[in-house]
C-alpha cells in the first residue's frame, strides 16, 4: 500500500476516507464531466468540521494542500490557489505526491515536455519551450530515449477513456508545475524572488560592523597574534599552544566559544567541553545525535543505510539507550522517512536538536562554572620579544604530516593523539 | 539564513494563449518590480554605516616565504587544515604538496593532462583532489612512502563534459563539489564516483565556487562567464539566489566569514560584496587605476580586509567596510591566479603565472 510520509498526507488520506471523508461528485469542466471531484468550498468546510478550526485556518491549510500538489485545480490549472467557491478540485494520485517522488529528475521532466510537444504543436508555453531546448541540448545523448518514452506514454494514454485521460493530464501538469527542476531562470523564479523576505540594508550592514569588531583581536593580520606570528618570527609556538590536545587553551580561544554556538562546535576542544557539560545535565544524547547525523550527511553513500539503522537504534527507537526528545511531528516524519533512507533523512530531526541545544543548553553552558573556570585558567601568552641577535634566523622545524599520523593509527590499531595538525582520525573535521 | 528544502510555492497565473511578447514584457516588468522591492529596503550604503568605524592605519605585509618548484604557471592552491601545508597545481600538469613553513616539497604528482586548474586538500589532510583539461576530478591519497607512485592509487571521482574549473571537499573526505566549463556544478560521492546532485542554471562556463560556513551547511555559491553569481541549495539542486551586477566573467567567489555575504572578483577589474539577507550587491571595490581583472579573492579572519589577486601582477588589500584600498602588494612577476587565507588567518598564500607561490603575513 501507499506509505503516508507527511502530516499533509495524513490529512489527504482522512479526506478520502469512504465514511468520514469528503463527499465527492461529478464536476463539469467545459464539456467533459470529471468524476470524483470536489469544490473549493467543500474542502474548506470539511477541514473546519474535521479539525474544529476557523475558516481562516482551514483556508490556510487547504491552500498548502494545493501548493504542495496533493489537491489540484481543474479550472485554471496553473493557479495553485484554493478558492472558497465552486471551483472544482481533485486529489492528486499518490504516484505524484511530492514526498514520494522527490526529487524530480530532469529526464522525467524532459519526457513530460516531449509528450506535450508531440501531442499538440504550440502547447508548450514559453518557459517550457525554453526548458525544452535547454534540456534537448544538455541531455542530447539520451534524447532518443526521451522521445521513445514520450511516444509510448502517449500511445498508452490514447487507450483510456477521455475523462480519465484528461484527469491524468491534469494530474501530471499539476505535478510538474510544482516540481519542475530548475532548468534555467524561468518566469516563476521572478515571482518567487519577489515574495522573498528581504532585510533592510541598515540592519545587514550593521551586522558587518559588529562582526569585524567582535573578531578584531582574533584576526592575526589585523591585530597580530601571541606569542608571535609563526610566518614572521619562524617560531611555531602559536600553533603548538593552540592544538587540539593542548592541556590549557588560550584565552582568545575560550572567548571565541562564546561568540556563537557554531564556534563552540567547530572547535574540537570546545565540543568536548560542551559534551562534558551536557553529561552533567543528562542531555548528552543531543550532541551525540547531532554528531551522528553529521556523519551520516557527509559520509560515504555506501554506509547510509547502515548509519540510518544505527541512528534509529541508538536515538529514535522506543526505549533507545540515548533517546532524543524530538517533537512528535518531526519524529513521525523521520520515522516514516527511514523506510526509504537517504543521506538527508535526518535533516529535520538534526535541525530540531541543533536549535534546541543552541537555544537552551548553549547559553546555560556559557553561564556555567565549567565554562567560567576554563576561561579563568586559560592562558594569555607572552609576546615574544624581538631577537637580541636580529640576524640569526630561527631554524624552521618540520612537523609530522597529517597523512602519517593517520597511517600510524591504522597500522598500530591504536588511537594515537593527534599531532600539531589537530586532526583526529576519528572525527570528521568541520569547517 | 535557513533555506527551506520544500519546493517553492508558485502562485503565478499564466494563461495558455499568452504570446512571447507578452511574456517578455511580463518578465521585464517583474525584473523592474524586483529591483524596486530590493531598493525599498536599501536605506543606507555600507560606507555610510562604516563612517563611525576607525580607519585602518599603515598596513605592512611582506612575502615571508617563496615556494619555487613548479615549472610553469601556478593555477590553483589550497591549504591543509594543519595551517602550514598547501597543495598547488600548475599548467605543466604538476601537483605539489608543500610544507609552506619550511618550504619543503613533500609530495609531487604528474597529472596526465596539462592545465590543472583546480586542486583541493582533503579535510583529513590525507588526500588531495585535482583536475583540469581532463574534464575530471581525481583524488590522490597521500602516501608517506617516498618510493610509492602516488598516481597508482589515483581515484577518478568527477566526470564533466568540459574542463574542471574548481573543486572543493565538503565537510568530509567523502564528498567533492566541482564546477566546470560545461556550465554546471556537481556534487560527488568520492568512494563510488556517483553523482549525488547536479546544479544547472549558469548560461556559460562556471569558473569558481565556495561552500557556505553556515550552521546548516547546505549551500554554496558559484560564479561564471555569464557574469552571474548563483547561490545553490546542495540538497535540492535548486538555485535559490542569483546576482548579476558584474560586467564580465566572475573568476572568484568567497564567503564572508559569517556566511551572510560573499565577495566576488571579476575580469571587469572590480571586486564586489553581495549581502544574502538584503539580497543585493552592497559594495564595489574598484579604482580607476585598477584596469586588469581580479582573479581571486579572500577575506581576512574578521572579514575586515579583502585580499584581491589581479592580472596586473599585484595584490590589492581592501577595507571591506569603508570600501577603500589600504595597501597594494608587489612581488609577483606575472598574473596572480590564486589566493587563499590560511585556516587560522595568520597569513595568505598567492600563486602566480610566474611559477611561484608566496606566503604573505
Tab-separated table of N, CA and C in Angstrom, chain B residues 101-213:
chain	number	residue	atom	x	y	z
B	101	UNK	N	55.735	26.210	5.601
B	101	UNK	CA	56.538	26.820	6.673
B	101	UNK	C	58.029	26.575	6.448
B	102	UNK	N	58.382	25.333	6.084
B	102	UNK	CA	59.790	25.023	5.826
B	102	UNK	C	60.146	25.173	4.356
B	103	UNK	N	59.157	25.341	3.533
B	103	UNK	CA	59.223	25.376	2.043
B	103	UNK	C	59.620	24.037	1.448
B	104	UNK	N	59.597	22.959	2.245
B	104	UNK	CA	59.923	21.637	1.708
B	104	UNK	C	58.782	21.087	0.870
B	105	UNK	N	59.153	20.416	-0.216
B	105	UNK	CA	58.138	19.716	-1.001
B	105	UNK	C	57.974	18.331	-0.387
B	106	UNK	N	56.732	17.921	-0.173
B	106	UNK	CA	56.514	16.633	0.456
B	106	UNK	C	55.990	15.574	-0.503
B	107	UNK	N	55.214	15.992	-1.467
B	107	UNK	CA	54.690	15.052	-2.451
B	107	UNK	C	54.631	15.746	-3.809
B	108	UNK	N	54.728	14.969	-4.853
B	108	UNK	CA	54.533	15.539	-6.193
B	108	UNK	C	53.875	14.495	-7.076
B	109	UNK	N	52.915	14.941	-7.847
B	109	UNK	CA	52.224	14.055	-8.791
B	109	UNK	C	52.226	14.730	-10.146
B	110	UNK	N	52.415	13.941	-11.192
B	110	UNK	CA	52.255	14.497	-12.535
B	110	UNK	C	50.943	13.991	-13.108
B	111	UNK	N	50.070	14.914	-13.408
B	111	UNK	CA	48.773	14.547	-13.971
B	111	UNK	C	48.935	14.209	-15.456
B	112	UNK	N	48.036	13.380	-15.982
B	112	UNK	CA	48.114	13.043	-17.407
B	112	UNK	C	47.672	14.183	-18.319
B	113	UNK	N	47.265	15.297	-17.760
B	113	UNK	CA	46.835	16.413	-18.607
B	113	UNK	C	47.575	17.672	-18.201
B	114	UNK	N	47.554	18.660	-19.057
B	114	UNK	CA	48.105	19.960	-18.710
B	114	UNK	C	46.985	20.826	-18.139
B	115	UNK	N	47.324	22.018	-17.716
B	115	UNK	CA	46.345	22.957	-17.165
B	115	UNK	C	45.513	22.313	-16.055
B	116	UNK	N	46.167	22.046	-14.943
B	116	UNK	CA	45.439	21.557	-13.780
B	116	UNK	C	44.892	22.778	-13.061
B	117	UNK	N	43.652	23.115	-13.385
B	117	UNK	CA	43.096	24.392	-12.938
B	117	UNK	C	42.508	24.365	-11.550
B	118	UNK	N	42.339	23.138	-11.017
B	118	UNK	CA	41.685	23.043	-9.719
B	118	UNK	C	42.413	22.060	-8.838
B	119	UNK	N	42.552	22.409	-7.576
B	119	UNK	CA	43.078	21.448	-6.613
B	119	UNK	C	42.515	21.769	-5.246
B	120	UNK	N	42.445	20.738	-4.402
B	120	UNK	CA	41.886	20.938	-3.073
B	120	UNK	C	42.504	19.934	-2.111
B	121	UNK	N	42.644	20.343	-0.850
B	121	UNK	CA	43.187	19.493	0.198
B	121	UNK	C	42.016	18.867	0.939
B	122	UNK	N	42.103	17.558	1.220
B	122	UNK	CA	41.020	16.909	1.959
B	122	UNK	C	41.047	17.351	3.416
B	123	UNK	N	39.889	17.454	4.077
B	123	UNK	CA	39.838	17.893	5.469
B	123	UNK	C	40.721	17.058	6.399
B	124	UNK	N	40.869	15.776	6.123
B	124	UNK	CA	41.685	14.938	7.000
B	124	UNK	C	43.167	15.195	6.805
B	125	UNK	N	43.546	15.822	5.697
B	125	UNK	CA	44.947	16.028	5.388
B	125	UNK	C	45.581	14.817	4.728
B	126	UNK	N	44.779	13.803	4.418
B	126	UNK	CA	45.330	12.552	3.899
B	126	UNK	C	45.184	12.395	2.406
B	127	UNK	N	44.609	13.350	1.739
B	127	UNK	CA	44.422	13.217	0.292
B	127	UNK	C	44.309	14.598	-0.332
B	128	UNK	N	44.515	14.646	-1.664
B	128	UNK	CA	44.270	15.873	-2.410
B	128	UNK	C	43.432	15.529	-3.638
B	129	UNK	N	42.677	16.507	-4.111
B	129	UNK	CA	41.875	16.328	-5.319
B	129	UNK	C	42.355	17.337	-6.341
B	130	UNK	N	42.315	16.968	-7.622
B	130	UNK	CA	42.727	17.909	-8.651
B	130	UNK	C	42.152	17.520	-10.003
B	131	UNK	N	42.174	18.486	-10.921
B	131	UNK	CA	41.663	18.226	-12.264
B	131	UNK	C	41.777	19.475	-13.112
B	132	UNK	N	41.444	19.325	-14.391
B	132	UNK	CA	41.533	20.472	-15.282
B	132	UNK	C	41.049	20.115	-16.667
B	133	UNK	N	41.985	20.132	-17.636
B	133	UNK	CA	41.591	19.874	-19.017
B	133	UNK	C	41.188	18.426	-19.276
B	134	UNK	N	41.415	17.568	-18.298
B	134	UNK	CA	40.974	16.169	-18.469
B	134	UNK	C	39.478	16.030	-18.196
B	135	UNK	N	38.818	17.131	-17.826
B	135	UNK	CA	37.377	17.150	-17.535
B	135	UNK	C	37.004	16.337	-16.304
B	136	UNK	N	38.023	15.910	-15.560
B	136	UNK	CA	37.728	15.067	-14.402
B	136	UNK	C	38.235	15.719	-13.127
B	137	UNK	N	37.753	15.177	-11.994
B	137	UNK	CA	38.374	15.497	-10.718
B	137	UNK	C	38.813	14.175	-10.108
B	138	UNK	N	40.105	14.061	-9.827
B	138	UNK	CA	40.639	12.817	-9.267
B	138	UNK	C	41.170	13.045	-7.867
B	139	UNK	N	41.086	11.997	-7.052
B	139	UNK	CA	41.559	12.086	-5.670
B	139	UNK	C	42.796	11.219	-5.518
B	140	UNK	N	43.863	11.786	-4.937
B	140	UNK	CA	45.095	11.055	-4.677
B	140	UNK	C	45.307	10.940	-3.175
B	141	UNK	N	45.310	9.717	-2.635
B	141	UNK	CA	45.648	9.586	-1.214
B	141	UNK	C	47.136	9.883	-1.048
B	142	UNK	N	47.500	10.584	0.005
B	142	UNK	CA	48.906	10.963	0.195
B	142	UNK	C	49.638	9.872	0.946
B	143	UNK	N	50.624	9.319	0.293
B	143	UNK	CA	51.389	8.249	0.922
B	143	UNK	C	52.697	8.810	1.423
B	144	UNK	N	53.164	8.308	2.576
B	144	UNK	CA	54.431	8.794	3.109
B	144	UNK	C	55.622	8.024	2.557
B	145	UNK	N	55.335	6.944	1.855
B	145	UNK	CA	56.404	6.146	1.265
B	145	UNK	C	56.923	6.884	0.043
B	146	UNK	N	58.115	7.394	0.129
B	146	UNK	CA	58.656	8.212	-0.947
B	146	UNK	C	58.788	7.436	-2.246
B	147	UNK	N	58.894	6.123	-2.126
B	147	UNK	CA	59.070	5.330	-3.334
B	147	UNK	C	57.751	5.025	-4.018
B	148	UNK	N	56.678	5.216	-3.277
B	148	UNK	CA	55.397	4.853	-3.862
B	148	UNK	C	54.963	5.863	-4.906
B	149	UNK	N	54.431	5.359	-5.965
B	149	UNK	CA	53.917	6.225	-7.018
B	149	UNK	C	52.484	6.635	-6.660
B	150	UNK	N	52.331	7.924	-6.335
B	150	UNK	CA	51.012	8.404	-5.922
B	150	UNK	C	49.972	8.173	-6.998
B	151	UNK	N	50.429	8.291	-8.252
B	151	UNK	CA	49.484	8.179	-9.363
B	151	UNK	C	48.832	6.807	-9.420
B	152	UNK	N	49.505	5.795	-8.862
B	152	UNK	CA	48.966	4.437	-8.906
B	152	UNK	C	47.673	4.314	-8.119
B	153	UNK	N	47.556	5.101	-7.026
B	153	UNK	CA	46.371	4.984	-6.174
B	153	UNK	C	45.300	5.997	-6.537
B	154	UNK	N	45.478	6.653	-7.651
B	154	UNK	CA	44.541	7.713	-8.059
B	154	UNK	C	43.130	7.174	-8.235
B	155	UNK	N	42.169	7.990	-7.831
B	155	UNK	CA	40.773	7.594	-7.948
B	155	UNK	C	40.033	8.666	-8.735
B	156	UNK	N	39.418	8.269	-9.841
B	156	UNK	CA	38.635	9.208	-10.648
B	156	UNK	C	37.273	9.391	-10.012
B	157	UNK	N	36.906	10.609	-9.669
B	157	UNK	CA	35.633	10.813	-8.995
B	157	UNK	C	34.622	11.521	-9.887
B	158	UNK	N	34.979	12.720	-10.340
B	158	UNK	CA	34.008	13.520	-11.095
B	158	UNK	C	34.269	13.429	-12.589
B	159	UNK	N	33.199	13.522	-13.345
B	159	UNK	CA	33.303	13.487	-14.804
B	159	UNK	C	32.397	14.573	-15.390
B	160	UNK	N	33.018	15.547	-16.013
B	160	UNK	CA	32.241	16.606	-16.665
B	160	UNK	C	32.407	16.491	-18.164
B	161	UNK	N	31.688	17.328	-18.907
B	161	UNK	CA	31.842	17.284	-20.359
B	161	UNK	C	32.695	18.432	-20.865
B	162	UNK	N	33.319	19.149	-19.910
B	162	UNK	CA	34.277	20.188	-20.285
B	162	UNK	C	35.238	20.362	-19.106
B	163	UNK	N	36.152	21.326	-19.197
B	163	UNK	CA	37.217	21.406	-18.195
B	163	UNK	C	36.704	21.605	-16.775
B	164	UNK	N	37.476	21.117	-15.819
B	164	UNK	CA	37.189	21.316	-14.409
B	164	UNK	C	37.794	22.650	-13.995
B	165	UNK	N	36.985	23.547	-13.469
B	165	UNK	CA	37.495	24.877	-13.110
B	165	UNK	C	37.774	25.018	-11.622
B	166	UNK	N	37.033	24.276	-10.792
B	166	UNK	CA	37.236	24.368	-9.350
B	166	UNK	C	36.725	23.109	-8.667
B	167	UNK	N	37.318	22.793	-7.520
B	167	UNK	CA	36.805	21.668	-6.749
B	167	UNK	C	37.015	21.951	-5.268
B	168	UNK	N	36.173	21.336	-4.457
B	168	UNK	CA	36.281	21.536	-3.017
B	168	UNK	C	35.674	20.339	-2.306
B	169	UNK	N	36.361	19.839	-1.267
B	169	UNK	CA	35.746	18.822	-0.435
B	169	UNK	C	34.675	19.514	0.410
B	170	UNK	N	33.616	18.804	0.723
B	170	UNK	CA	32.625	19.384	1.629
B	170	UNK	C	33.126	19.111	3.051
B	171	UNK	N	32.292	18.880	4.006
B	171	UNK	CA	32.771	18.758	5.375
B	171	UNK	C	33.578	17.508	5.677
B	172	UNK	N	33.710	16.611	4.703
B	172	UNK	CA	34.466	15.395	4.964
B	172	UNK	C	35.235	15.010	3.712
B	173	UNK	N	36.023	13.958	3.816
B	173	UNK	CA	36.776	13.454	2.669
B	173	UNK	C	35.879	12.734	1.683
B	174	UNK	N	34.608	12.565	2.030
B	174	UNK	CA	33.744	11.659	1.262
B	174	UNK	C	32.968	12.306	0.132
B	175	UNK	N	32.922	13.632	0.104
B	175	UNK	CA	32.167	14.293	-0.952
B	175	UNK	C	32.965	15.436	-1.534
B	176	UNK	N	32.832	15.596	-2.863
B	176	UNK	CA	33.512	16.692	-3.559
B	176	UNK	C	32.513	17.473	-4.379
B	177	UNK	N	32.666	18.784	-4.320
B	177	UNK	CA	31.849	19.686	-5.121
B	177	UNK	C	32.727	20.199	-6.253
B	178	UNK	N	32.212	20.176	-7.478
B	178	UNK	CA	33.012	20.625	-8.616
B	178	UNK	C	32.265	21.654	-9.444
B	179	UNK	N	33.033	22.469	-10.190
B	179	UNK	CA	32.431	23.372	-11.172
B	179	UNK	C	33.173	23.180	-12.490
B	180	UNK	N	32.493	23.455	-13.592
B	180	UNK	CA	33.090	23.083	-14.873
B	180	UNK	C	32.778	24.055	-15.996
B	181	UNK	N	33.615	23.983	-17.028
B	181	UNK	CA	33.383	24.751	-18.243
B	181	UNK	C	32.131	24.300	-18.975
B	182	UNK	N	31.545	23.177	-18.531
B	182	UNK	CA	30.310	22.711	-19.185
B	182	UNK	C	29.080	23.421	-18.643
B	183	UNK	N	29.316	24.415	-17.764
B	183	UNK	CA	28.199	25.237	-17.280
B	183	UNK	C	27.497	24.704	-16.049
B	184	UNK	N	27.989	23.601	-15.511
B	184	UNK	CA	27.313	23.031	-14.346
B	184	UNK	C	28.250	22.934	-13.142
B	185	UNK	N	27.639	22.740	-11.977
B	185	UNK	CA	28.369	22.324	-10.788
B	185	UNK	C	27.811	20.957	-10.420
B	186	UNK	N	28.569	20.190	-9.658
B	186	UNK	CA	28.083	18.869	-9.302
B	186	UNK	C	28.660	18.422	-7.973
B	187	UNK	N	27.905	17.584	-7.282
B	187	UNK	CA	28.324	17.027	-6.001
B	187	UNK	C	28.522	15.526	-6.189
B	188	UNK	N	29.667	15.000	-5.741
B	188	UNK	CA	30.031	13.604	-5.998
B	188	UNK	C	30.342	12.848	-4.722
B	189	UNK	N	30.034	11.551	-4.742
B	189	UNK	CA	30.438	10.655	-3.659
B	189	UNK	C	31.816	10.121	-4.034
B	190	UNK	N	32.812	10.355	-3.206
B	190	UNK	CA	34.187	10.012	-3.561
B	190	UNK	C	34.380	8.507	-3.692
B	191	UNK	N	33.832	7.775	-2.761
B	191	UNK	CA	34.048	6.331	-2.719
B	191	UNK	C	33.562	5.640	-3.993
B	192	UNK	N	32.366	6.021	-4.441
B	192	UNK	CA	31.775	5.304	-5.576
B	192	UNK	C	31.869	6.093	-6.882
B	193	UNK	N	32.205	7.379	-6.812
B	193	UNK	CA	32.229	8.210	-8.011
B	193	UNK	C	30.835	8.582	-8.479
B	194	UNK	N	29.845	8.272	-7.643
B	194	UNK	CA	28.454	8.538	-8.024
B	194	UNK	C	28.150	10.033	-7.989
B	195	UNK	N	27.344	10.465	-8.973
B	195	UNK	CA	26.869	11.842	-8.982
B	195	UNK	C	25.710	11.954	-8.000
B	196	UNK	N	25.842	12.814	-6.991
B	196	UNK	CA	24.791	12.928	-5.982
B	196	UNK	C	23.783	14.015	-6.334
B	197	UNK	N	24.282	15.092	-6.953
B	197	UNK	CA	23.402	16.191	-7.291
B	197	UNK	C	24.080	17.027	-8.358
B	198	UNK	N	23.298	17.532	-9.298
B	198	UNK	CA	23.904	18.453	-10.259
B	198	UNK	C	23.165	19.779	-10.213
B	199	UNK	N	23.862	20.834	-10.586
B	199	UNK	CA	23.346	22.187	-10.427
B	199	UNK	C	23.383	22.896	-11.769
B	200	UNK	N	22.215	23.121	-12.311
B	200	UNK	CA	22.097	23.748	-13.631
B	200	UNK	C	21.483	25.126	-13.490
B	201	UNK	N	22.010	26.089	-14.222
B	201	UNK	CA	21.428	27.427	-14.134
B	201	UNK	C	22.341	28.470	-14.741
B	202	UNK	N	23.653	28.183	-14.754
B	202	UNK	CA	24.575	29.103	-15.428
B	202	UNK	C	24.419	28.937	-16.928
B	203	UNK	N	24.547	30.040	-17.642
B	203	UNK	CA	24.385	30.013	-19.090
B	203	UNK	C	25.712	29.881	-19.812
B	204	UNK	N	26.797	29.746	-19.047
B	204	UNK	CA	28.127	29.621	-19.652
B	204	UNK	C	29.039	28.938	-18.639
B	205	UNK	N	30.352	28.876	-18.946
B	205	UNK	CA	31.315	28.218	-18.056
B	205	UNK	C	31.180	28.702	-16.610
B	206	UNK	N	31.251	27.746	-15.686
B	206	UNK	CA	31.312	28.108	-14.280
B	206	UNK	C	32.781	28.105	-13.898
B	207	UNK	N	33.258	29.176	-13.283
B	207	UNK	CA	34.693	29.321	-13.037
B	207	UNK	C	35.114	29.105	-11.597
B	208	UNK	N	34.175	29.226	-10.662
B	208	UNK	CA	34.590	29.190	-9.258
B	208	UNK	C	33.432	28.799	-8.372
B	209	UNK	N	33.777	28.356	-7.159
B	209	UNK	CA	32.731	28.048	-6.183
B	209	UNK	C	33.284	28.196	-4.776
B	210	UNK	N	32.394	28.338	-3.805
B	210	UNK	CA	32.805	28.370	-2.399
B	210	UNK	C	31.666	27.838	-1.541
B	211	UNK	N	31.991	27.045	-0.546
B	211	UNK	CA	30.989	26.467	0.347
B	211	UNK	C	30.670	27.437	1.471
B	212	UNK	N	29.397	27.499	1.847
B	212	UNK	CA	28.981	28.427	2.892
B	212	UNK	C	29.340	27.895	4.269
B	213	UNK	N	29.858	28.756	5.141
B	213	UNK	CA	30.163	28.347	6.507
B	213	UNK	C	28.944	28.471	7.412
